[in-house]
Coordinates of C-alpha atoms in Angstrom, one line a residue:
M1 CA -0.1 0.0 -0.1
S2 CA 1.3 3.5 -1.0
Y3 CA 1.1 6.4 1.6
A4 CA 0.9 10.2 1.3
V5 CA 3.6 10.3 3.9
E6 CA 5.7 7.5 5.5
T7 CA 8.7 7.5 7.7
R8 CA 10.9 4.4 8.7
D9 CA 12.9 4.9 12.0
L10 CA 13.4 8.5 11.1
T11 CA 16.0 9.9 13.4
R12 CA 17.4 13.6 13.7
I13 CA 20.2 14.4 16.0
F14 CA 21.4 18.1 16.4
A15 CA 24.9 18.5 17.3
G16 CA 25.7 20.0 20.7
K17 CA 26.3 23.7 21.3
K18 CA 28.6 25.7 23.2
K19 CA 26.8 27.7 25.8
R20 CA 28.8 30.7 27.2
R21 CA 28.3 31.7 30.7
I22 CA 29.6 35.0 32.2
R23 CA 31.5 34.6 35.4
R24 CA 32.9 37.5 37.4
K25 CA 36.7 37.6 38.1
R26 CA 37.3 34.5 35.7
A27 CA 38.5 34.4 32.2
A28 CA 35.8 34.2 29.6
S29 CA 37.0 30.8 28.4
E30 CA 36.3 29.4 31.9
G31 CA 32.6 30.0 31.5
D32 CA 32.2 28.0 28.3
E33 CA 29.9 25.0 28.7
H34 CA 29.5 22.4 26.0
L35 CA 26.1 21.0 25.6
G36 CA 25.6 17.3 24.4
P37 CA 23.7 16.4 21.1
V38 CA 20.1 16.6 21.2
T39 CA 17.9 13.7 19.7
A40 CA 15.0 15.6 18.3
L41 CA 13.4 12.6 16.5
D42 CA 14.2 9.0 17.7
E43 CA 13.2 6.2 15.1
V44 CA 9.9 7.6 14.2
S45 CA 7.7 5.4 12.1
I46 CA 4.3 6.7 10.8
Q47 CA 2.1 6.0 7.8
I48 CA -0.3 8.7 6.6
R49 CA -3.0 7.6 4.1
D50 CA -4.0 9.6 1.0
G51 CA -7.1 11.8 2.0
E52 CA -6.2 11.5 5.7
L53 CA -6.3 14.4 8.3
F54 CA -3.6 13.1 10.6
G55 CA -2.5 14.8 13.8
M56 CA 0.8 14.9 15.6
L57 CA 0.1 15.6 19.2
G58 CA 2.8 16.7 21.7
P59 CA 4.3 19.3 24.0
N60 CA 6.7 22.0 22.9
G61 CA 10.1 20.4 22.2
A62 CA 8.5 17.0 21.4
G63 CA 10.0 16.9 17.8
K64 CA 6.8 18.1 15.8
T65 CA 8.4 20.8 13.9
T66 CA 11.5 19.0 13.3
L67 CA 9.4 16.1 11.6
I68 CA 7.4 18.7 9.5
K69 CA 10.8 20.3 8.4
I70 CA 12.1 17.0 7.3
L71 CA 9.0 16.0 5.4
A72 CA 9.0 19.6 3.7
T73 CA 12.6 18.8 2.5
L74 CA 13.8 21.7 4.7
L75 CA 16.0 19.5 6.9
L76 CA 17.8 16.3 6.3
P77 CA 17.4 13.3 8.6
T78 CA 20.4 11.9 10.5
S79 CA 19.2 8.5 9.8
G80 CA 16.2 6.5 8.7
Q81 CA 14.0 7.3 5.7
A82 CA 11.0 9.6 5.0
F83 CA 8.8 9.4 1.9
V84 CA 6.3 12.0 0.6
A85 CA 4.0 11.2 -2.3
G86 CA 6.3 8.2 -2.9
H87 CA 9.5 10.2 -3.1
D88 CA 12.5 10.0 -0.8
V89 CA 12.9 13.3 0.9
A90 CA 16.7 13.0 1.0
K91 CA 17.3 11.6 -2.5
D92 CA 14.5 13.1 -4.6
P93 CA 13.1 16.3 -3.1
F94 CA 12.1 18.3 -6.2
P95 CA 9.0 16.4 -7.0
I96 CA 8.0 16.6 -3.4
R97 CA 8.1 20.4 -3.6
Q98 CA 5.8 20.6 -6.4
R99 CA 3.1 18.7 -4.4
I100 CA 3.3 20.2 -1.0
N101 CA 2.7 23.4 0.9
M102 CA 3.6 24.2 4.5
V103 CA 2.2 26.8 7.1
S104 CA 3.6 27.3 10.6
G105 CA 1.9 29.1 13.5
G106 CA 3.7 32.3 14.6
E107 CA 6.0 32.4 11.5
T108 CA 7.0 35.7 9.9
S109 CA 4.2 36.8 7.8
G110 CA 5.5 37.8 4.5
Y111 CA 6.8 41.3 3.4
G112 CA 5.5 44.2 5.6
L113 CA 5.5 46.8 2.6
L114 CA 3.3 44.6 0.3
T115 CA -0.4 44.2 0.9
A116 CA -2.0 41.1 2.1
R117 CA -3.0 40.1 -1.6
E118 CA 0.3 41.0 -3.0
N119 CA 2.1 38.8 -0.5
V120 CA -0.2 35.7 -1.3
W121 CA 0.1 36.4 -5.1
M122 CA 3.9 36.6 -4.9
F123 CA 4.2 33.3 -3.2
S124 CA 1.9 31.7 -5.7
Q125 CA 4.3 32.7 -8.3
F126 CA 7.1 30.9 -6.6
Y127 CA 5.1 27.7 -7.2
G128 CA 4.3 28.4 -10.9
V129 CA 0.5 29.0 -10.4
P130 CA -0.7 30.9 -13.4
S131 CA -1.4 34.6 -12.4
K132 CA -5.0 34.5 -13.5
V133 CA -5.7 31.3 -11.6
S134 CA -3.9 32.7 -8.6
K135 CA -5.9 35.9 -8.3
G136 CA -9.2 34.0 -8.6
R137 CA -8.2 31.6 -5.8
I138 CA -6.9 34.5 -3.6
D139 CA -10.2 36.4 -3.9
E140 CA -12.1 33.3 -3.0
L141 CA -9.9 32.5 -0.1
M142 CA -9.9 36.0 1.3
H143 CA -13.7 36.1 1.4
T144 CA -13.7 32.7 3.1
F145 CA -11.2 33.6 5.8
G146 CA -13.0 37.0 6.4
L147 CA -9.9 38.9 5.1
W148 CA -11.5 40.5 2.1
D149 CA -11.7 43.9 3.8
K150 CA -7.9 44.0 4.6
R151 CA -7.0 42.6 1.1
D152 CA -5.2 45.9 0.3
A153 CA -3.8 46.6 3.8
K154 CA -0.1 46.4 4.3
V155 CA 0.8 43.4 6.2
R156 CA 2.6 45.5 8.9
M157 CA -0.9 46.9 9.7
L158 CA -2.6 43.5 10.1
S159 CA -3.4 42.0 13.5
T160 CA -1.9 38.5 14.6
G161 CA -4.9 36.7 13.7
Q162 CA -5.2 38.5 10.2
R163 CA -1.6 37.8 9.5
Q164 CA -2.2 33.9 10.2
K165 CA -5.1 33.9 8.1
M166 CA -3.0 35.3 5.3
N167 CA -0.4 32.6 5.8
M168 CA -3.2 29.9 5.7
I169 CA -4.4 31.5 2.4
R170 CA -0.9 31.3 1.1
G171 CA -0.9 27.6 2.0
F172 CA -4.1 26.8 0.1
V173 CA -3.5 29.1 -2.9
T174 CA -1.3 26.5 -4.5
D175 CA -3.8 23.8 -4.2
P176 CA -1.4 21.4 -2.8
D177 CA -2.0 17.6 -2.6
I178 CA -0.2 17.4 0.8
L179 CA -0.5 20.3 3.3
F180 CA 1.8 20.4 6.3
L181 CA 0.3 22.5 9.2
D182 CA 2.6 23.3 12.2
E183 CA 0.6 24.5 14.9
P184 CA -1.5 26.8 12.6
T185 CA -3.8 28.2 15.4
L186 CA -1.0 29.0 18.0
G187 CA -1.7 32.2 19.8
L188 CA -5.1 32.9 17.8
D189 CA -8.2 34.1 19.4
V190 CA -11.2 31.6 19.6
N191 CA -13.0 33.0 16.4
A192 CA -9.8 33.0 14.2
A193 CA -8.9 29.5 15.4
R194 CA -12.4 28.2 14.5
V195 CA -12.3 29.6 11.1
I196 CA -9.0 27.8 10.4
R197 CA -10.1 24.6 11.9
E198 CA -13.3 24.5 10.1
Y199 CA -11.8 25.3 6.7
V200 CA -8.9 22.8 7.0
T201 CA -11.5 20.0 7.9
N202 CA -13.8 20.9 5.1
W203 CA -10.9 21.2 2.6
V204 CA -9.8 17.6 3.4
R205 CA -13.3 16.1 3.5
S206 CA -14.6 17.8 0.3
Q207 CA -11.8 16.9 -2.1
E208 CA -10.5 13.6 -3.0
G209 CA -6.8 12.9 -2.3
K210 CA -6.1 15.9 -0.2
T211 CA -3.9 15.0 2.8
V212 CA -3.1 17.2 5.9
L213 CA -0.4 16.6 8.6
L214 CA -1.4 18.9 11.4
T215 CA 0.8 19.3 14.5
T216 CA -0.6 20.7 17.6
H217 CA -0.3 20.7 21.4
Y218 CA -4.0 21.3 21.8
M219 CA -5.8 17.9 22.7
A220 CA -9.3 19.3 21.8
E221 CA -8.1 20.5 18.4
A222 CA -6.5 17.1 17.4
D223 CA -9.7 15.3 18.8
Q224 CA -12.0 17.5 16.9
M225 CA -10.1 17.6 13.5
C226 CA -8.1 14.4 13.1
D227 CA -9.0 11.1 11.6
R228 CA -5.9 9.6 13.6
I229 CA -3.6 11.1 16.0
A230 CA 0.0 10.2 16.7
I231 CA 1.3 11.1 20.3
I232 CA 5.0 12.2 20.5
D233 CA 7.1 13.1 23.3
N234 CA 10.9 13.5 23.5
G235 CA 11.2 12.6 19.9
K236 CA 9.5 9.2 20.3
I237 CA 6.0 8.1 19.2
L238 CA 4.0 6.9 22.1
A239 CA 0.8 5.8 20.5
C240 CA -1.0 6.2 17.2
D241 CA -4.8 5.5 16.6
T242 CA -8.2 7.2 16.1
P243 CA -9.2 9.7 18.8
D244 CA -11.8 7.5 20.1
N245 CA -9.4 4.6 20.5
L246 CA -6.9 6.7 22.1
K247 CA -9.3 8.0 24.6
R248 CA -10.3 4.4 25.5
M249 CA -6.8 3.6 26.1
I250 CA -6.4 6.3 28.8
R251 CA -9.9 6.3 30.2
T252 CA -9.9 5.6 34.0
E253 CA -12.7 4.6 36.2
T254 CA -15.6 6.9 36.9
T255 CA -17.4 6.9 40.1
F256 CA -21.0 8.1 40.6
R257 CA -22.8 8.6 43.9
L258 CA -26.5 8.9 44.2
E259 CA -28.9 9.5 47.0
V260 CA -32.2 8.1 46.6
D261 CA -35.3 7.3 48.7
T262 CA -34.8 4.0 50.7
M263 CA -34.6 1.2 48.2
R264 CA -35.2 -2.6 49.3
D265 CA -33.8 -4.3 46.1
T266 CA -30.5 -3.1 44.9
A267 CA -29.0 -6.5 43.7
T268 CA -29.8 -5.8 40.1
F269 CA -27.5 -2.8 40.1
S270 CA -24.4 -5.1 40.4
T271 CA -25.3 -6.9 37.2
M272 CA -25.9 -3.9 35.0
Q273 CA -23.7 -3.8 31.9
G274 CA -20.7 -1.4 32.4
V275 CA -20.9 -1.5 36.2
K276 CA -17.5 -2.6 37.5
N277 CA -18.5 -2.4 41.2
F278 CA -21.5 -1.4 43.1
S279 CA -22.3 -0.8 46.8
H280 CA -25.0 0.9 48.9
T281 CA -25.6 2.2 52.5
D282 CA -29.0 2.9 54.1
D283 CA -29.5 6.0 56.2
I284 CA -32.5 4.9 58.3
S285 CA -32.9 8.2 60.0
K286 CA -33.3 10.1 56.8
N287 CA -35.2 7.2 55.0
R288 CA -32.6 7.5 52.2
T289 CA -30.2 5.0 50.4
N290 CA -26.8 6.1 49.1
L291 CA -25.9 4.4 45.9
T292 CA -22.1 4.2 44.6
F293 CA -21.3 3.1 41.0
I294 CA -17.8 2.4 39.7
L295 CA -17.9 2.4 35.7

């Protein structure tokens, strides 16, 4: 079976850096401190199907951005293999670049002296999109993302949310087969984040063969949007499954306590489906029965 994205034991190790500390009454060289190599990705193996909205969930520093950069052919792996659209990212990057796009949350938003529309159009030309086609897509996307009224505003005059919407439009204007989204809603207000989540989800669902790899540290975002989620921490994949299956894996026992009028027959509660344990106590003075269910 072919995959839109596949990695096999993908590893990326960054060389150690020399950290300089300032110490009084000592030579500067005595304050040098060497930091060891950092393993950002540790034998990561994932398979993302065509048409899938796949989530990579993990805290800051887990390796999410490093993975995205390797898949986008911006960074080479130390070892292992990565394939995008059937091509090896290290050996055959050029066909990959023709079929992908990438948007990162919090990234620099274009050129401040250009307008929002000019910025997106310029990036579309880097990808070889015909100018007439590009302008039509830009107008449509700016209406969709609520940026139409700001289309001729200089980028430096846009708010954080408006700049990120512009970045998202830049990601979609090339109509990529595979889109890498690295924490696209980072730092956005609720409404701006909602617009982006809804559009990304609808884009994948409404078009055949469109694939998205979304990285996030928001659990609710991954649960709401993704077909499958891989949980990553310290460069390792800890689990990978559908949101429902992952929630079942971590679900703990739930206890319910109810107080009702005195009940004589409580034996049937112990045999109810889903009840792991049941107990009850009677408060004769109040003519009440306390029921405890563990599910």
